[in-house]
Amino acid sequence: MPLTGQNYIASELSAEGSDVFFSVDPRSKASGSLPFHNATRAEVDRAVAAAVAAFGEIRHYPSSKIAGFLDEVAEQIEALGDDLLHTADSETGLGLPRLTGERARTTGQIRAFANLLREGSYLRPIINTEGPGQPAIKQMQFPLGPVAVFAASNFPFAFAVAGGDTASALAAGCPVAVKAHPGHPATSELFAVALNAAVAAQGFPAGTFSLLQGNGINVGQWLVENDGIEAVGFTGSLRGGRAIYDAASRRPRPIPVYAEMGSVNPVVITQAALAARAEEIAEGLVGSVTMGTGQFCTNPGLILLEDSGASRDFISAVTQKMEAAPAGVLLNEAIAAGLQSAVSGTATRPQIEVLTGGEAISESEYFCYRNTVMQTTAAAIRADDRLQVEHFGPVTLFVLCQDMDDLGAAVDALEGNLTSTVHAEETELDSIGDLLHQLREKAGRVIWNGFPTGVAVVHAMQHGGPYPATTAPGTTSVGMNAIYRFMRPIAFQNVPEALLPAALQDANPLGILRLVDDVYTDGAI
Ligand code: NAP
């Protein structure tokens, strides 16, 4: 499909600015020839104004109409065919098998939201009928309004233009303006084509979706500062997410920012687990650390164990496997530079030993970094926050602890994470509980005898966690509950039946599950 390099503002192509950038193939470091136009402030403002206008219509749509639109989006993405896979591969180096799986996940999550809407009880109707001295109160969830989405570099499909944030915002009934990631502008444009086709096919207002290209912070800042934006979904670095959170908070009318940022995903391995299956854990750990060249927010970056001969043998086995594993392709120059700077910063701290790697492979024709293993102590983790910095790549840091109390104290000193993991044996269930629940306080998902990479898109998933993993620990960016980031409850007091939405009417015309006078029922009142 021929690309234009332009922005898609409410279904119209637009390239008002002269500032351009190019796609780069991370395998050859070669730039493409098509210039992509950074959106101008006027274009950003136009996209938001169109989204505000679109919201005026969409907020009246029944869930079934939005569900039909989401199904159409999934079909239009599939209609892009293998062109999408090859384009993304040439911009990210992630490889066709991974991208094929990620496309299925992306269309799957869009269709899962469509199903959620058709089932209907996601509106969470809660009704307290009138009683002595108590008015009738009826509440349900409503869309927030236009949402700004920042696409991630490492998931060009699943956390990008039509990824989880966009899918959940559209499902909620919110128009979306996406700031594309400059690491994959051509891929982003293909998704814009698919979304625009869905908007046209389903007769949605043009401002339902806009794509803003940009390779600098301006476009994102203008977007967040625009008073028409009601919420932000972001996946990326702590620095970027925090800057956007701060910008949103500085607005005269602050708005929520759902930023999913860095995480070191601590893993505790007990001596009993090592005795039972050291080789299996070492294989799994190396697979998880190097998967996707380590460019996952769930990469296991901090491994805590008691200091012992078995632990040291285990670390040596992991180090050898990391040395033997090929150095994968990194997404782009900025990621490569960021990784180099993060590892160098850690390596120069006291009490850090680099066991292997710790440097870029400068002679390589592609962006890459040596698989890296470092080692430190629990005392160092407690003394130095800097050791909890995310190394976004194939890097892990072992933490040797004097005993389980020392390990527990190190866990106490950890910041918020997306996940925490325990490898232990069934024989330890009586003794490991406290530690597991200590780790629970530090993360959004607790994993038993597994690895944190791989996030299932299911209702029960929680992909979030305390700051600095996210700016909103009560929410998730994966799974169906992600929709509630872009909705808010509104209660109606003594409002006449004829003026209430169908979900709150006594007859329950939608036939959905509601909490009526403290009892869940799908019946009429
Ligand atoms: P990033 O640098 O945070 O950038 C993400 C997006 O935010 C880009 O569109 C970027 O725009 C924009 N942005 C960054 N700073 C901004 C600011 N001050 N104001 C407005 N917009 C801003 O993320 P990245 O490019 O993916 O960099 C990789 C780093 O992000 C990794 O090192 C890793 O730590 C983290 N990461 C985390 C996850 C996760 O799942 N949690 C996923 C991917 C990456 P420009 O690029 O156009 O400047």
JSON list of C-alpha atoms and ligand atoms in Angstrom, two decimals, residues 21 38 149-155 159 179-183 213-222 224 234-244 247 259-263 295-298 331-332 334-335 338-339 342 390-393 418 463 469 477, ligand 1:
[
{"chain": "A", "resi": 21, "resn": "PHE", "atom": "CA", "xyz": [11.84, 12.54, 9.89]},
{"chain": "A", "resi": 38, "resn": "ASN", "atom": "CA", "xyz": [5.82, 16.17, 12.30]},
{"chain": "A", "resi": 149, "resn": "VAL", "atom": "CA", "xyz": [-2.83, 7.87, 23.29]},
{"chain": "A", "resi": 150, "resn": "PHE", "atom": "CA", "xyz": [0.98, 7.62, 23.17]},
{"chain": "A", "resi": 151, "resn": "ALA", "atom": "CA", "xyz": [2.07, 4.56, 21.21]},
{"chain": "A", "resi": 152, "resn": "ALA", "atom": "CA", "xyz": [4.91, 2.42, 22.58]},
{"chain": "A", "resi": 153, "resn": "SER", "atom": "CA", "xyz": [8.12, 1.62, 20.73]},
{"chain": "A", "resi": 154, "resn": "ASN", "atom": "CA", "xyz": [8.34, -2.05, 21.70]},
{"chain": "A", "resi": 155, "resn": "PHE", "atom": "CA", "xyz": [4.85, -3.21, 20.72]},
{"chain": "A", "resi": 159, "resn": "PHE", "atom": "CA", "xyz": [0.47, -1.04, 22.50]},
{"chain": "A", "resi": 179, "resn": "LYS", "atom": "CA", "xyz": [0.73, 10.38, 19.02]},
{"chain": "A", "resi": 180, "resn": "ALA", "atom": "CA", "xyz": [2.51, 7.80, 16.86]},
{"chain": "A", "resi": 181, "resn": "HIS", "atom": "CA", "xyz": [5.87, 6.47, 18.01]},
{"chain": "A", "resi": 182, "resn": "PRO", "atom": "CA", "xyz": [8.67, 7.79, 15.77]},
{"chain": "A", "resi": 183, "resn": "GLY", "atom": "CA", "xyz": [10.25, 4.33, 15.77]},
{"chain": "A", "resi": 213, "resn": "GLN", "atom": "CA", "xyz": [3.25, 11.83, 13.62]},
{"chain": "A", "resi": 214, "resn": "GLY", "atom": "CA", "xyz": [6.15, 13.33, 15.54]},
{"chain": "A", "resi": 215, "resn": "ASN", "atom": "CA", "xyz": [9.72, 12.68, 16.56]},
{"chain": "A", "resi": 216, "resn": "GLY", "atom": "CA", "xyz": [10.10, 15.04, 19.45]},
{"chain": "A", "resi": 217, "resn": "ILE", "atom": "CA", "xyz": [8.25, 15.99, 22.56]},
{"chain": "A", "resi": 218, "resn": "ASN", "atom": "CA", "xyz": [6.31, 18.92, 21.04]},
{"chain": "A", "resi": 219, "resn": "VAL", "atom": "CA", "xyz": [3.45, 17.01, 19.47]},
{"chain": "A", "resi": 220, "resn": "GLY", "atom": "CA", "xyz": [2.78, 15.09, 22.68]},
{"chain": "A", "resi": 221, "resn": "GLN", "atom": "CA", "xyz": [3.00, 18.17, 24.86]},
{"chain": "A", "resi": 222, "resn": "TRP", "atom": "CA", "xyz": [0.59, 20.12, 22.63]},
{"chain": "A", "resi": 224, "resn": "VAL", "atom": "CA", "xyz": [-1.80, 16.86, 26.48]},
{"chain": "A", "resi": 234, "resn": "PHE", "atom": "CA", "xyz": [0.81, 6.24, 27.69]},
{"chain": "A", "resi": 235, "resn": "THR", "atom": "CA", "xyz": [3.28, 3.36, 27.43]},
{"chain": "A", "resi": 236, "resn": "GLY", "atom": "CA", "xyz": [6.99, 4.16, 27.47]},
{"chain": "A", "resi": 237, "resn": "SER", "atom": "CA", "xyz": [9.77, 5.40, 29.69]},
{"chain": "A", "resi": 238, "resn": "LEU", "atom": "CA", "xyz": [9.54, 6.70, 33.24]},
{"chain": "A", "resi": 239, "resn": "ARG", "atom": "CA", "xyz": [11.01, 9.99, 32.08]},
{"chain": "A", "resi": 240, "resn": "GLY", "atom": "CA", "xyz": [8.46, 10.41, 29.26]},
{"chain": "A", "resi": 241, "resn": "GLY", "atom": "CA", "xyz": [5.49, 9.21, 31.31]},
{"chain": "A", "resi": 242, "resn": "ARG", "atom": "CA", "xyz": [6.37, 11.44, 34.22]},
{"chain": "A", "resi": 243, "resn": "ALA", "atom": "CA", "xyz": [6.79, 14.47, 31.93]},
{"chain": "A", "resi": 244, "resn": "ILE", "atom": "CA", "xyz": [3.35, 13.88, 30.45]},
{"chain": "A", "resi": 247, "resn": "ALA", "atom": "CA", "xyz": [2.15, 18.43, 31.94]},
{"chain": "A", "resi": 259, "resn": "ALA", "atom": "CA", "xyz": [1.11, 5.97, 32.16]},
{"chain": "A", "resi": 260, "resn": "GLU", "atom": "CA", "xyz": [2.64, 2.51, 32.15]},
{"chain": "A", "resi": 261, "resn": "MET", "atom": "CA", "xyz": [6.38, 2.99, 32.53]},
{"chain": "A", "resi": 262, "resn": "GLY", "atom": "CA", "xyz": [9.49, 1.12, 33.51]},
{"chain": "A", "resi": 263, "resn": "SER", "atom": "CA", "xyz": [9.73, -1.89, 35.82]},
{"chain": "A", "resi": 295, "resn": "GLN", "atom": "CA", "xyz": [12.59, -5.04, 25.34]},
{"chain": "A", "resi": 296, "resn": "PHE", "atom": "CA", "xyz": [9.60, -5.85, 27.50]},
{"chain": "A", "resi": 297, "resn": "CYS", "atom": "CA", "xyz": [8.27, -3.87, 30.43]},
{"chain": "A", "resi": 298, "resn": "THR", "atom": "CA", "xyz": [7.94, -7.26, 32.16]},
{"chain": "A", "resi": 331, "resn": "LEU", "atom": "CA", "xyz": [14.40, -1.44, 18.20]},
{"chain": "A", "resi": 332, "resn": "ASN", "atom": "CA", "xyz": [16.18, 1.78, 17.37]},
{"chain": "A", "resi": 334, "resn": "ALA", "atom": "CA", "xyz": [17.44, 5.77, 21.00]},
{"chain": "A", "resi": 335, "resn": "ILE", "atom": "CA", "xyz": [16.73, 2.45, 22.74]},
{"chain": "A", "resi": 338, "resn": "GLY", "atom": "CA", "xyz": [19.29, 4.50, 26.47]},
{"chain": "A", "resi": 339, "resn": "LEU", "atom": "CA", "xyz": [20.38, 0.95, 27.29]},
{"chain": "A", "resi": 342, "resn": "ALA", "atom": "CA", "xyz": [21.43, 2.85, 31.88]},
{"chain": "A", "resi": 390, "resn": "GLU", "atom": "CA", "xyz": [15.26, -0.28, 34.40]},
{"chain": "A", "resi": 391, "resn": "HIS", "atom": "CA", "xyz": [17.76, -1.57, 31.81]},
{"chain": "A", "resi": 392, "resn": "PHE", "atom": "CA", "xyz": [15.51, -1.84, 28.75]},
{"chain": "A", "resi": 393, "resn": "GLY", "atom": "CA", "xyz": [17.23, -4.70, 26.95]},
{"chain": "A", "resi": 418, "resn": "LEU", "atom": "CA", "xyz": [4.43, -4.35, 37.21]},
{"chain": "A", "resi": 463, "resn": "HIS", "atom": "CA", "xyz": [-1.04, -4.98, 34.12]},
{"chain": "A", "resi": 469, "resn": "ALA", "atom": "CA", "xyz": [5.55, 1.30, 37.29]},
{"chain": "A", "resi": 477, "resn": "SER", "atom": "CA", "xyz": [-3.63, -1.32, 30.70]},
{"chain": "B", "resi": 1, "resn": "NAP", "atom": "P1", "xyz": [9.65, 7.23, 25.55]},
{"chain": "B", "resi": 1, "resn": "NAP", "atom": "O1", "xyz": [10.95, 7.85, 25.32]},
{"chain": "B", "resi": 1, "resn": "NAP", "atom": "O2", "xyz": [9.05, 7.40, 26.87]},
{"chain": "B", "resi": 1, "resn": "NAP", "atom": "O3", "xyz": [8.66, 7.80, 24.44]},
{"chain": "B", "resi": 1, "resn": "NAP", "atom": "C1", "xyz": [7.32, 7.35, 24.34]},
{"chain": "B", "resi": 1, "resn": "NAP", "atom": "C2", "xyz": [6.51, 8.42, 23.66]},
{"chain": "B", "resi": 1, "resn": "NAP", "atom": "O4", "xyz": [6.39, 9.54, 24.53]},
{"chain": "B", "resi": 1, "resn": "NAP", "atom": "C3", "xyz": [7.14, 8.93, 22.39]},
{"chain": "B", "resi": 1, "resn": "NAP", "atom": "O5", "xyz": [6.10, 9.21, 21.47]},
{"chain": "B", "resi": 1, "resn": "NAP", "atom": "C4", "xyz": [7.82, 10.20, 22.84]},
{"chain": "B", "resi": 1, "resn": "NAP", "atom": "O6", "xyz": [7.94, 11.15, 21.81]},
{"chain": "B", "resi": 1, "resn": "NAP", "atom": "C5", "xyz": [6.87, 10.71, 23.89]},
{"chain": "B", "resi": 1, "resn": "NAP", "atom": "N1", "xyz": [7.54, 11.54, 24.88]},
{"chain": "B", "resi": 1, "resn": "NAP", "atom": "C6", "xyz": [8.65, 11.21, 25.59]},
{"chain": "B", "resi": 1, "resn": "NAP", "atom": "N2", "xyz": [8.96, 12.20, 26.44]},
{"chain": "B", "resi": 1, "resn": "NAP", "atom": "C7", "xyz": [8.02, 13.15, 26.28]},
{"chain": "B", "resi": 1, "resn": "NAP", "atom": "C8", "xyz": [7.80, 14.42, 26.87]},
{"chain": "B", "resi": 1, "resn": "NAP", "atom": "N3", "xyz": [8.62, 14.92, 27.79]},
{"chain": "B", "resi": 1, "resn": "NAP", "atom": "N4", "xyz": [6.74, 15.12, 26.46]},
{"chain": "B", "resi": 1, "resn": "NAP", "atom": "C9", "xyz": [5.91, 14.65, 25.51]},
{"chain": "B", "resi": 1, "resn": "NAP", "atom": "N5", "xyz": [6.08, 13.48, 24.90]},
{"chain": "B", "resi": 1, "resn": "NAP", "atom": "C10", "xyz": [7.12, 12.73, 25.27]},
{"chain": "B", "resi": 1, "resn": "NAP", "atom": "O7", "xyz": [9.64, 5.67, 25.24]},
{"chain": "B", "resi": 1, "resn": "NAP", "atom": "P2", "xyz": [10.44, 4.90, 24.13]},
{"chain": "B", "resi": 1, "resn": "NAP", "atom": "O8", "xyz": [10.74, 5.75, 22.97]},
{"chain": "B", "resi": 1, "resn": "NAP", "atom": "O9", "xyz": [9.71, 3.67, 23.89]},
{"chain": "B", "resi": 1, "resn": "NAP", "atom": "O10", "xyz": [11.78, 4.68, 24.90]},
{"chain": "B", "resi": 1, "resn": "NAP", "atom": "C11", "xyz": [12.09, 3.50, 25.45]},
{"chain": "B", "resi": 1, "resn": "NAP", "atom": "C12", "xyz": [12.05, 3.52, 26.94]},
{"chain": "B", "resi": 1, "resn": "NAP", "atom": "O11", "xyz": [10.69, 3.41, 27.37]},
{"chain": "B", "resi": 1, "resn": "NAP", "atom": "C13", "xyz": [12.72, 2.28, 27.37]},
{"chain": "B", "resi": 1, "resn": "NAP", "atom": "O12", "xyz": [14.01, 2.60, 27.75]},
{"chain": "B", "resi": 1, "resn": "NAP", "atom": "C14", "xyz": [11.85, 1.75, 28.46]},
{"chain": "B", "resi": 1, "resn": "NAP", "atom": "O13", "xyz": [12.36, 2.15, 29.69]},
{"chain": "B", "resi": 1, "resn": "NAP", "atom": "C15", "xyz": [10.53, 2.36, 28.29]},
{"chain": "B", "resi": 1, "resn": "NAP", "atom": "N6", "xyz": [9.46, 1.50, 27.77]},
{"chain": "B", "resi": 1, "resn": "NAP", "atom": "C16", "xyz": [8.58, 0.95, 28.61]},
{"chain": "B", "resi": 1, "resn": "NAP", "atom": "C17", "xyz": [7.55, 0.20, 28.10]},
{"chain": "B", "resi": 1, "resn": "NAP", "atom": "C18", "xyz": [6.52, -0.39, 28.95]},
{"chain": "B", "resi": 1, "resn": "NAP", "atom": "O14", "xyz": [5.82, -1.27, 28.48]},
{"chain": "B", "resi": 1, "resn": "NAP", "atom": "N7", "xyz": [6.33, 0.04, 30.16]},
{"chain": "B", "resi": 1, "resn": "NAP", "atom": "C19", "xyz": [7.40, 0.03, 26.75]},
{"chain": "B", "resi": 1, "resn": "NAP", "atom": "C20", "xyz": [8.30, 0.63, 25.91]},
{"chain": "B", "resi": 1, "resn": "NAP", "atom": "C21", "xyz": [9.31, 1.37, 26.44]},
{"chain": "B", "resi": 1, "resn": "NAP", "atom": "P3", "xyz": [9.24, 11.22, 20.90]},
{"chain": "B", "resi": 1, "resn": "NAP", "atom": "O15", "xyz": [9.87, 9.87, 20.86]},
{"chain": "B", "resi": 1, "resn": "NAP", "atom": "O16", "xyz": [8.70, 11.66, 19.60]},
{"chain": "B", "resi": 1, "resn": "NAP", "atom": "O17", "xyz": [10.12, 12.21, 21.55]}
]
